[in-house]
Amino acid sequence: MADRITLEAHRRTAMTKGERNRIRAVGDIPGIVYGREQAPTPIYIKGESFKQLRNHGKVLVDIQLDGSGTISAMINEVERDMINRRPIHIDLHAVNLREPISVDVQLILDGLEAVEKRGAVIQQLLREVTVRCLPTQVPEYILHNISTLEVGENSTCGDLKLPQNVALEHDLTEVIAMAIEAKNPEPETEIEPKEPELVHDTEGKGKETKV
């Protein structure tokens, strides 16, 4: 797991749309932190502090709240503006660092080129897997090598290699990806140009006109 990042945060004093817009106007991000041992607390994260994050997935951070105390939390969801993709709201789940949690982790396939060279394409059925471990041991992602797959074969959760002390919460027979035969594109058929039709002059002048 990557080094933990500390986010500077402050409590929100009002719960109005106007306040949220004011927070966003100066580049900060409204949000909420909650958990089993943490009452839901409306906050906002300083925008410059949030820029430290390379990954906006479910990563563990320390929240420095009003400069007085630190809350360890997982980033549960980052809501983004549909047009400019800037973060507009953040949900954080406070955690106990000594208790295991279940969390979804991105699954990245490795070895695609090797499979494609053998005339197959990969259909990925799982893009995230649920794992259980201590908050400090949640991996940023899980890399899964599929380079040995042949056409008609598949890879299952039982093939995953997980970090130490990380348990998988899936049936081991669940399919992650399958190799299917690549279809050859059908050859394009050339359309022959049509010959112009001859139309007889209706005025009886004995001429033919091309149309």
Coordinates of N, CA and C in Angstrom, one line a residue:
M1 N 0.8 -1.2 0.0 CA 0.0 0.0 0.0 C 0.9 1.2 0.0
A2 N 0.4 2.3 -0.7 CA 1.2 3.6 -0.8 C 1.2 4.3 0.6
D3 N 2.2 5.2 0.7 CA 2.2 6.0 1.9 C 0.9 6.8 2.1
R4 N 0.5 6.8 3.4 CA -0.7 7.5 3.7 C -0.6 9.0 3.5
I5 N -1.6 9.6 3.0 CA -1.7 11.1 2.8 C -2.6 11.7 3.8
T6 N -2.1 12.9 4.3 CA -3.0 13.6 5.2 C -3.7 14.8 4.5
L7 N -5.0 14.8 4.7 CA -5.9 15.8 4.1 C -6.3 16.8 5.1
E8 N -6.1 18.1 4.7 CA -6.5 19.2 5.6 C -8.0 19.4 5.5
A9 N -8.8 19.3 6.6 CA -10.2 19.4 6.5 C -10.7 20.3 7.7
H10 N -11.9 20.8 7.4 CA -12.6 21.7 8.4 C -14.1 21.4 8.5
R11 N -14.7 21.6 9.7 CA -16.1 21.3 9.8 C -16.9 22.4 9.1
R12 N -18.0 21.9 8.5 CA -19.0 22.8 7.9 C -19.9 23.3 8.9
T13 N -20.2 24.6 8.9 CA -21.1 25.2 9.9 C -22.5 25.3 9.4
A14 N -22.7 25.2 8.1 CA -24.1 25.3 7.6 C -24.3 24.1 6.6
M15 N -25.5 23.8 6.4 CA -25.8 22.6 5.5 C -26.6 23.1 4.3
T16 N -26.3 24.2 3.7 CA -27.1 24.8 2.6 C -26.4 24.7 1.3
K17 N -27.2 24.8 0.2 CA -26.6 24.7 -1.1 C -25.7 25.9 -1.3
G18 N -26.0 27.1 -0.8 CA -25.2 28.2 -0.9 C -23.8 28.1 -0.3
E19 N -23.8 27.4 0.9 CA -22.5 27.2 1.5 C -21.6 26.2 0.7
R20 N -22.3 25.1 0.1 CA -21.5 24.2 -0.7 C -21.0 24.9 -1.9
N21 N -21.8 25.8 -2.5 CA -21.3 26.5 -3.7 C -20.1 27.4 -3.3
R22 N -20.2 28.1 -2.2 CA -19.2 29.0 -1.7 C -17.9 28.2 -1.5
I23 N -18.0 27.0 -0.9 CA -16.8 26.2 -0.7 C -16.1 25.8 -2.1
R24 N -17.0 25.4 -3.0 CA -16.5 25.0 -4.3 C -15.9 26.1 -5.1
A25 N -16.4 27.3 -4.9 CA -16.0 28.5 -5.6 C -14.5 28.8 -5.3
V26 N -14.0 28.5 -4.1 CA -12.7 28.8 -3.7 C -11.8 27.6 -4.0
G27 N -12.3 26.5 -4.6 CA -11.5 25.4 -4.9 C -11.5 24.3 -3.9
D28 N -12.3 24.4 -2.9 CA -12.3 23.3 -1.8 C -13.5 22.3 -2.1
I29 N -13.5 21.2 -1.4 CA -14.5 20.2 -1.7 C -15.3 19.8 -0.5
P30 N -16.7 20.0 -0.5 CA -17.5 19.6 0.6 C -17.6 18.1 0.6
G31 N -17.9 17.6 1.9 CA -18.0 16.2 2.0 C -18.5 15.8 3.4
I32 N -18.4 14.5 3.7 CA -18.9 14.0 5.0 C -18.0 12.9 5.4
V33 N -17.8 12.8 6.7 CA -17.0 11.6 7.2 C -17.9 10.9 8.2
Y34 N -18.0 9.6 8.2 CA -18.9 8.8 9.0 C -18.3 7.5 9.3
G35 N -18.8 6.8 10.3 CA -18.3 5.4 10.6 C -18.9 4.9 11.8
R36 N -18.6 3.6 12.1 CA -19.2 2.9 13.3 C -18.9 3.7 14.6
E37 N -17.7 4.2 14.7 CA -17.3 5.0 15.9 C -17.2 6.5 15.6
Q38 N -17.8 6.9 14.5 CA -17.7 8.3 14.1 C -19.1 8.8 13.7
A39 N -19.6 9.8 14.4 CA -20.9 10.4 14.0 C -20.7 11.1 12.7
P40 N -21.8 11.1 11.8 CA -21.7 11.8 10.6 C -21.3 13.2 10.8
T41 N -20.2 13.6 10.2 CA -19.7 15.0 10.4 C -19.5 15.7 9.0
P42 N -20.3 16.7 8.7 CA -20.1 17.5 7.5 C -18.8 18.2 7.5
I43 N -18.0 18.1 6.5 CA -16.7 18.8 6.4 C -16.4 19.3 5.0
Y44 N -15.3 20.0 4.9 CA -14.8 20.3 3.5 C -13.3 20.1 3.5
I45 N -12.8 19.6 2.4 CA -11.4 19.3 2.2 C -10.7 20.4 1.4
K46 N -9.6 20.9 1.9 CA -8.9 21.9 1.2 C -8.5 21.4 -0.2
G47 N -8.7 22.1 -1.3 CA -8.4 21.7 -2.6 C -7.0 21.4 -2.9
E48 N -6.1 22.2 -2.3 CA -4.6 22.0 -2.5 C -4.2 20.7 -1.8
S49 N -4.8 20.4 -0.7 CA -4.5 19.1 0.0 C -5.0 17.9 -0.8
F50 N -6.2 18.0 -1.4 CA -6.7 16.9 -2.2 C -5.9 16.5 -3.4
K51 N -5.2 17.5 -4.0 CA -4.4 17.3 -5.2 C -3.2 16.3 -4.9
Q52 N -2.9 16.0 -3.6 CA -1.9 15.0 -3.4 C -2.3 13.6 -3.8
L53 N -3.6 13.4 -4.0 CA -4.0 12.0 -4.3 C -3.8 11.7 -5.8
R54 N -3.0 10.7 -6.0 CA -2.8 10.2 -7.4 C -4.1 9.3 -7.8
N55 N -4.6 8.7 -6.8 CA -5.7 7.7 -7.0 C -6.9 8.1 -6.3
H56 N -8.0 8.3 -7.0 CA -9.3 8.7 -6.3 C -10.1 7.5 -5.9
G57 N -9.5 6.4 -5.8 CA -10.3 5.2 -5.5 C -10.4 5.1 -4.0
K58 N -10.6 3.9 -3.5 CA -10.9 3.7 -2.0 C -9.5 3.5 -1.3
V59 N -8.9 4.6 -1.1 CA -7.6 4.6 -0.4 C -7.7 5.2 1.0
L60 N -6.7 4.8 1.8 CA -6.7 5.2 3.2 C -6.0 6.5 3.4
V61 N -6.6 7.5 4.1 CA -6.1 8.8 4.3 C -6.2 9.1 5.8
D62 N -5.4 10.1 6.2 CA -5.6 10.7 7.5 C -6.2 12.1 7.3
I63 N -7.3 12.3 8.0 CA -8.0 13.6 7.9 C -7.6 14.5 9.1
Q64 N -6.9 15.6 8.9 CA -6.5 16.5 9.9 C -7.7 17.5 10.1
L65 N -8.5 17.3 11.1 CA -9.7 18.0 11.2 C -9.6 19.3 12.1
D66 N -9.7 20.4 11.5 CA -9.6 21.7 12.2 C -8.2 21.8 13.0
G67 N -7.2 21.1 12.5 CA -5.9 21.2 13.2 C -5.8 20.6 14.6
S68 N -6.9 20.0 15.0 CA -6.9 19.5 16.4 C -6.8 18.0 16.6
G69 N -7.3 17.2 15.6 CA -7.2 15.8 15.7 C -7.2 15.1 14.3
T70 N -6.8 13.8 14.3 CA -6.7 13.1 13.1 C -7.7 11.9 13.0
I71 N -8.3 11.8 11.9 CA -9.3 10.7 11.7 C -8.7 9.8 10.6
S72 N -8.6 8.5 10.8 CA -8.2 7.6 9.7 C -9.5 7.2 8.9
A73 N -9.5 7.3 7.6 CA -10.7 7.1 6.9 C -10.3 6.6 5.5
M74 N -11.3 5.8 4.9 CA -11.2 5.3 3.5 C -12.0 6.3 2.7
I75 N -11.4 6.7 1.5 CA -12.2 7.4 0.6 C -13.2 6.5 -0.1
N76 N -14.5 6.7 0.2 CA -15.6 5.8 -0.2 C -16.1 6.2 -1.6
E77 N -16.2 7.5 -1.8 CA -16.7 7.9 -3.2 C -16.3 9.4 -3.4
V78 N -16.0 9.7 -4.6 CA -15.7 11.1 -5.0 C -16.7 11.4 -6.2
E79 N -17.6 12.3 -5.9 CA -18.5 12.8 -6.9 C -17.9 13.9 -7.7
R80 N -18.0 13.8 -9.1 CA -17.4 14.7 -10.0 C -18.4 15.5 -10.8
D81 N -18.0 16.7 -11.2 CA -18.8 17.5 -12.2 C -18.9 16.7 -13.5
M82 N -20.0 16.6 -14.1 CA -20.2 15.9 -15.3 C -19.5 16.5 -16.5
I83 N -19.2 17.8 -16.4 CA -18.6 18.5 -17.6 C -17.1 18.6 -17.4
N84 N -16.6 19.2 -16.3 CA -15.2 19.5 -16.1 C -14.5 18.4 -15.3
R85 N -15.2 17.5 -14.7 CA -14.7 16.3 -14.0 C -14.0 16.8 -12.7
R86 N -14.2 18.0 -12.2 CA -13.7 18.4 -11.0 C -14.4 17.8 -9.8
P87 N -13.8 17.4 -8.7 CA -14.5 16.8 -7.6 C -15.4 17.8 -6.9
I88 N -16.6 17.4 -6.7 CA -17.6 18.3 -6.1 C -18.1 17.8 -4.7
H89 N -17.9 16.6 -4.4 CA -18.3 16.0 -3.1 C -17.5 14.8 -2.8
I90 N -17.2 14.6 -1.5 CA -16.4 13.4 -1.1 C -17.0 12.7 0.1
D91 N -17.1 11.4 0.0 CA -17.6 10.6 1.2 C -16.4 9.9 1.8
L92 N -16.2 10.0 3.1 CA -15.1 9.3 3.8 C -15.7 8.4 4.9
H93 N -15.2 7.2 4.9 CA -15.6 6.2 5.9 C -14.5 6.1 7.0
A94 N -14.8 6.5 8.2 CA -13.8 6.4 9.3 C -13.6 5.0 9.7
V95 N -12.4 4.6 9.9 CA -12.1 3.2 10.2 C -11.2 3.1 11.4
N96 N -11.3 1.9 12.0 CA -10.4 1.5 13.1 C -9.2 0.7 12.5
L97 N -8.0 1.3 12.7 CA -6.8 0.7 12.0 C -6.5 -0.7 12.5
R98 N -7.1 -1.2 13.6 CA -6.8 -2.5 14.2 C -7.9 -3.5 13.8
E99 N -8.9 -3.1 13.0 CA -10.0 -4.0 12.7 C -10.1 -4.2 11.1
P100 N -10.2 -5.4 10.7 CA -10.2 -5.7 9.2 C -11.5 -5.1 8.6
I101 N -11.4 -4.7 7.4 CA -12.6 -4.1 6.6 C -12.7 -4.9 5.3
S102 N -13.8 -4.8 4.7 CA -14.0 -5.3 3.3 C -14.1 -4.1 2.4
V103 N -13.4 -4.2 1.3 CA -13.3 -3.1 0.4 C -13.1 -3.6 -1.1
D104 N -13.7 -2.9 -2.0 CA -13.5 -3.2 -3.4 C -12.2 -2.6 -4.0
V105 N -11.4 -3.5 -4.7 CA -10.1 -3.0 -5.2 C -10.1 -3.3 -6.7
Q106 N -9.6 -2.3 -7.4 CA -9.5 -2.4 -8.9 C -8.6 -3.6 -9.3
L107 N -9.1 -4.3 -10.3 CA -8.4 -5.5 -10.9 C -7.9 -5.1 -12.3
I108 N -6.6 -5.2 -12.4 CA -5.9 -4.8 -13.7 C -5.3 -6.1 -14.3
L109 N -5.7 -6.3 -15.6 CA -5.2 -7.5 -16.3 C -3.8 -7.2 -17.0
D110 N -2.9 -8.1 -16.9 CA -1.6 -8.0 -17.5 C -1.4 -9.1 -18.5
G111 N -0.7 -8.9 -19.6 CA -0.4 -9.9 -20.5 C -1.4 -10.0 -21.7
L112 N -2.1 -8.9 -21.9 CA -3.1 -8.9 -23.0 C -2.5 -9.1 -24.4
E113 N -1.3 -8.4 -24.6 CA -0.7 -8.5 -25.9 C -0.3 -9.9 -26.3
A114 N 0.2 -10.7 -25.3 CA 0.6 -12.1 -25.6 C -0.6 -12.9 -26.0
V115 N -1.8 -12.7 -25.4 CA -3.0 -13.4 -25.8 C -3.5 -13.0 -27.2
E116 N -3.4 -11.7 -27.4 CA -3.9 -11.2 -28.7 C -3.0 -11.7 -29.9
K117 N -1.7 -11.9 -29.6 CA -0.9 -12.4 -30.7 C -1.2 -13.8 -31.1
R118 N -1.9 -14.6 -30.2 CA -2.3 -15.9 -30.5 C -3.7 -16.0 -31.1
G119 N -4.3 -14.8 -31.5 CA -5.5 -14.8 -32.2 C -6.7 -14.7 -31.3
A120 N -6.6 -14.2 -30.1 CA -7.7 -14.2 -29.2 C -7.9 -12.7 -28.7
V121 N -9.1 -12.5 -28.2 CA -9.4 -11.2 -27.6 C -9.9 -11.6 -26.2
I122 N -9.7 -10.7 -25.2 CA -10.0 -10.9 -23.8 C -11.3 -10.2 -23.5
Q123 N -12.2 -11.0 -22.9 CA -13.5 -10.4 -22.4 C -13.4 -10.4 -20.8
Q124 N -13.2 -9.2 -20.3 CA -13.1 -9.1 -18.8 C -14.4 -8.9 -18.1
L125 N -14.7 -9.9 -17.2 CA -16.0 -9.9 -16.5 C -16.0 -9.2 -15.2
L126 N -14.8 -9.3 -14.5 CA -14.6 -8.6 -13.2 C -13.6 -7.5 -13.3
R127 N -14.0 -6.3 -13.0 CA -13.0 -5.2 -13.0 C -12.7 -4.7 -11.6
E128 N -13.4 -5.3 -10.6 CA -13.1 -5.0 -9.2 C -13.3 -6.3 -8.4
V129 N -12.5 -6.5 -7.3 CA -12.8 -7.7 -6.5 C -12.8 -7.1 -5.0
T130 N -13.6 -7.8 -4.2 CA -13.8 -7.5 -2.8 C -12.8 -8.3 -2.0
V131 N -12.0 -7.5 -1.2 CA -11.0 -8.2 -0.3 C -11.2 -7.8 1.1
R132 N -10.7 -8.5 2.0 CA -10.8 -8.2 3.4 C -9.4 -8.2 4.1
C133 N -9.1 -7.1 4.7 CA -7.8 -7.0 5.4 C -7.8 -5.8 6.3
L134 N -6.7 -5.5 7.0 CA -6.6 -4.3 7.8 C -6.6 -3.1 6.9
P135 N -7.1 -1.9 7.4 CA -7.1 -0.7 6.5 C -5.7 -0.4 6.0
T136 N -4.7 -0.6 6.8 CA -3.3 -0.3 6.4 C -2.8 -1.2 5.3
Q137 N -3.5 -2.3 5.0 CA -3.0 -3.3 4.1 C -3.8 -3.4 2.8
V138 N -4.7 -2.4 2.6 CA -5.5 -2.4 1.4 C -4.7 -2.1 0.2
P139 N -4.6 -3.0 -0.8 CA -3.7 -2.7 -2.0 C -4.4 -1.6 -2.9
E140 N -3.6 -0.8 -3.6 CA -4.1 0.2 -4.5 C -4.9 -0.5 -5.6
Y141 N -4.3 -1.6 -6.1 CA -5.0 -2.4 -7.1 C -4.4 -3.8 -7.1
I142 N -5.0 -4.7 -7.8 CA -4.4 -6.1 -7.9 C -4.1 -6.4 -9.4
L143 N -2.9 -6.7 -9.7 CA -2.4 -7.0 -11.0 C -2.5 -8.5 -11.3
H144 N -3.3 -8.9 -12.3 CA -3.5 -10.3 -12.6 C -3.0 -10.7 -14.0
N145 N -2.0 -11.6 -14.1 CA -1.4 -12.0 -15.3 C -2.2 -13.1 -16.0
I146 N -2.6 -12.8 -17.3 CA -3.4 -13.7 -18.1 C -2.7 -14.1 -19.4
S147 N -1.4 -13.9 -19.4 CA -0.6 -14.1 -20.7 C -0.7 -15.5 -21.2
T148 N -1.0 -16.5 -20.4 CA -0.9 -17.9 -20.8 C -2.3 -18.4 -21.3
L149 N -3.3 -17.6 -21.3 CA -4.6 -18.0 -21.7 C -4.6 -18.3 -23.2
E150 N -5.3 -19.4 -23.6 CA -5.5 -19.8 -25.0 C -7.0 -19.6 -25.3
V151 N -7.3 -19.6 -26.6 CA -8.7 -19.4 -27.1 C -9.6 -20.5 -26.4
G152 N -10.7 -20.0 -25.8 CA -11.6 -20.9 -25.2 C -11.3 -21.2 -23.7
E153 N -10.2 -20.6 -23.2 CA -9.9 -20.8 -21.8 C -10.3 -19.5 -21.0
N154 N -10.4 -19.7 -19.7 CA -10.8 -18.5 -18.8 C -9.9 -18.5 -17.6
S155 N -9.9 -17.4 -16.9 CA -9.2 -17.3 -15.6 C -10.2 -17.0 -14.5
T156 N -10.0 -17.6 -13.4 CA -11.0 -17.4 -12.3 C -10.3 -16.8 -11.1
C157 N -11.2 -16.5 -10.1 CA -10.7 -15.9 -8.8 C -9.7 -16.7 -8.1
G158 N -9.8 -18.0 -8.3 CA -8.8 -18.9 -7.7 C -7.4 -18.8 -8.3
D159 N -7.3 -18.1 -9.4 CA -5.9 -17.9 -10.1 C -5.3 -16.6 -9.6
L160 N -6.0 -15.8 -8.8 CA -5.4 -14.5 -8.3 C -4.3 -14.8 -7.3
K161 N -3.2 -13.9 -7.4 CA -2.2 -13.9 -6.4 C -2.3 -12.6 -5.6
L162 N -2.7 -12.8 -4.3 CA -3.0 -11.7 -3.5 C -1.8 -11.4 -2.6
P163 N -1.7 -10.1 -2.1 CA -0.7 -9.7 -1.2 C -0.9 -10.5 0.1
Q164 N 0.1 -10.6 0.9 CA 0.1 -11.3 2.2 C -1.0 -10.6 3.1
N165 N -1.7 -11.4 3.9 CA -2.7 -10.9 4.8 C -3.9 -10.2 4.2
V166 N -4.1 -10.5 2.9 CA -5.3 -10.0 2.1 C -6.1 -11.2 1.7
A167 N -7.4 -11.2 2.1 CA -8.2 -12.4 1.8 C -9.3 -12.0 0.8
L168 N -9.6 -12.9 -0.1 CA -10.6 -12.6 -1.2 C -12.0 -13.0 -0.7
E169 N -12.9 -12.2 -1.0 CA -14.3 -12.5 -0.6 C -15.1 -12.8 -1.9
H170 N -14.7 -13.8 -2.6 CA -15.3 -14.3 -3.9 C -15.3 -15.8 -3.9
D171 N -16.2 -16.4 -4.6 CA -16.2 -17.8 -4.9 C -14.9 -18.0 -5.9
L172 N -14.1 -18.9 -5.6 CA -12.9 -19.1 -6.3 C -13.1 -19.6 -7.8
T173 N -14.4 -20.0 -8.1 CA -14.7 -20.4 -9.4 C -15.2 -19.3 -10.3
E174 N -15.4 -18.1 -9.7 CA -16.0 -17.0 -10.4 C -15.0 -16.6 -11.5
V175 N -15.5 -16.4 -12.7 CA -14.7 -16.1 -13.8 C -14.3 -14.6 -13.9
I176 N -13.0 -14.3 -14.0 CA -12.5 -13.0 -14.1 C -12.4 -12.5 -15.6
A177 N -11.9 -13.4 -16.5 CA -11.7 -13.1 -17.9 C -11.7 -14.3 -18.7
M178 N -12.1 -14.2 -19.9 CA -12.1 -15.3 -20.8 C -11.5 -14.9 -22.2
A179 N -10.8 -15.9 -22.8 CA -10.2 -15.6 -24.1 C -11.1 -16.2 -25.2
I180 N -11.6 -15.3 -26.1 CA -12.4 -15.8 -27.2 C -11.7 -15.5 -28.5
E181 N -12.1 -16.3 -29.5 CA -11.5 -16.2 -30.8 C -11.8 -14.8 -31.5
A182 N -10.8 -14.2 -32.0 CA -11.0 -12.9 -32.7 C -11.6 -13.2 -34.0
K183 N -12.7 -12.4 -34.3 CA -13.4 -12.6 -35.6 C -12.6 -11.8 -36.7
N184 N -12.4 -12.4 -37.8 CA -11.8 -11.7 -39.0 C -12.9 -10.8 -39.6
P185 N -12.5 -9.6 -39.9 CA -13.5 -8.7 -40.6 C -13.9 -9.2 -42.0
E186 N -15.1 -9.1 -42.3 CA -15.6 -9.6 -43.6 C -15.1 -8.7 -44.7
P187 N -14.6 -9.3 -45.8 CA -14.0 -8.4 -46.9 C -15.1 -7.5 -47.5
E188 N -14.7 -6.3 -47.8 CA -15.7 -5.3 -48.3 C -15.9 -5.7 -49.8
T189 N -17.1 -5.6 -50.2 CA -17.5 -5.9 -51.6 C -17.6 -4.6 -52.4
E190 N -16.9 -4.5 -53.6 CA -17.0 -3.3 -54.4 C -18.3 -3.2 -55.1
I191 N -18.9 -2.1 -55.1 CA -20.1 -1.8 -55.8 C -19.8 -1.2 -57.2
E192 N -20.2 -2.0 -58.2 CA -19.9 -1.5 -59.6 C -20.9 -0.3 -59.9
P193 N -20.3 0.7 -60.6 CA -21.1 1.8 -60.9 C -22.2 1.4 -61.9
K194 N -23.4 2.0 -61.8 CA -24.5 1.6 -62.7 C -24.3 2.4 -64.0
E195 N -24.7 1.7 -65.1 CA -24.6 2.3 -66.4 C -25.8 3.3 -66.5
P196 N -25.5 4.4 -67.2 CA -26.7 5.4 -67.3 C -27.8 4.8 -68.2
E197 N -29.0 5.1 -67.8 CA -30.2 4.6 -68.6 C -30.4 5.6 -69.7
L198 N -30.9 5.0 -70.8 CA -31.3 5.8 -72.0 C -32.8 6.0 -72.0
V199 N -33.1 7.3 -72.1 CA -34.6 7.6 -72.2 C -34.9 8.2 -73.5
H200 N -35.9 7.7 -74.2 CA -36.3 8.2 -75.5 C -37.0 9.6 -75.4
D201 N -36.7 10.4 -76.3 CA -37.3 11.7 -76.3 C -38.8 11.6 -76.6
T202 N -39.6 12.1 -75.7 CA -41.1 11.9 -75.8 C -41.7 12.8 -76.9
E203 N -40.9 13.8 -77.4 CA -41.4 14.7 -78.4 C -41.3 14.1 -79.8
G204 N -40.7 12.9 -79.9 CA -40.6 12.2 -81.2 C -39.5 12.7 -82.1
K205 N -38.5 13.3 -81.5 CA -37.4 13.9 -82.3 C -36.3 12.9 -82.6
G206 N -36.5 11.7 -82.1 CA -35.6 10.6 -82.4 C -34.3 10.7 -81.6
K207 N -34.2 11.5 -80.6 CA -33.0 11.6 -79.8 C -33.1 10.8 -78.5
E208 N -32.0 10.3 -78.0 CA -31.9 9.6 -76.7 C -31.2 10.4 -75.7
T209 N -31.7 10.5 -74.5 CA -31.1 11.3 -73.4 C -30.6 10.4 -72.3
K210 N -29.4 10.6 -71.8 CA -28.8 9.9 -70.6 C -29.3 10.5 -69.3
V211 N -29.7 9.6 -68.4 CA -30.1 10.1 -67.1 C -29.3 9.4 -66.0

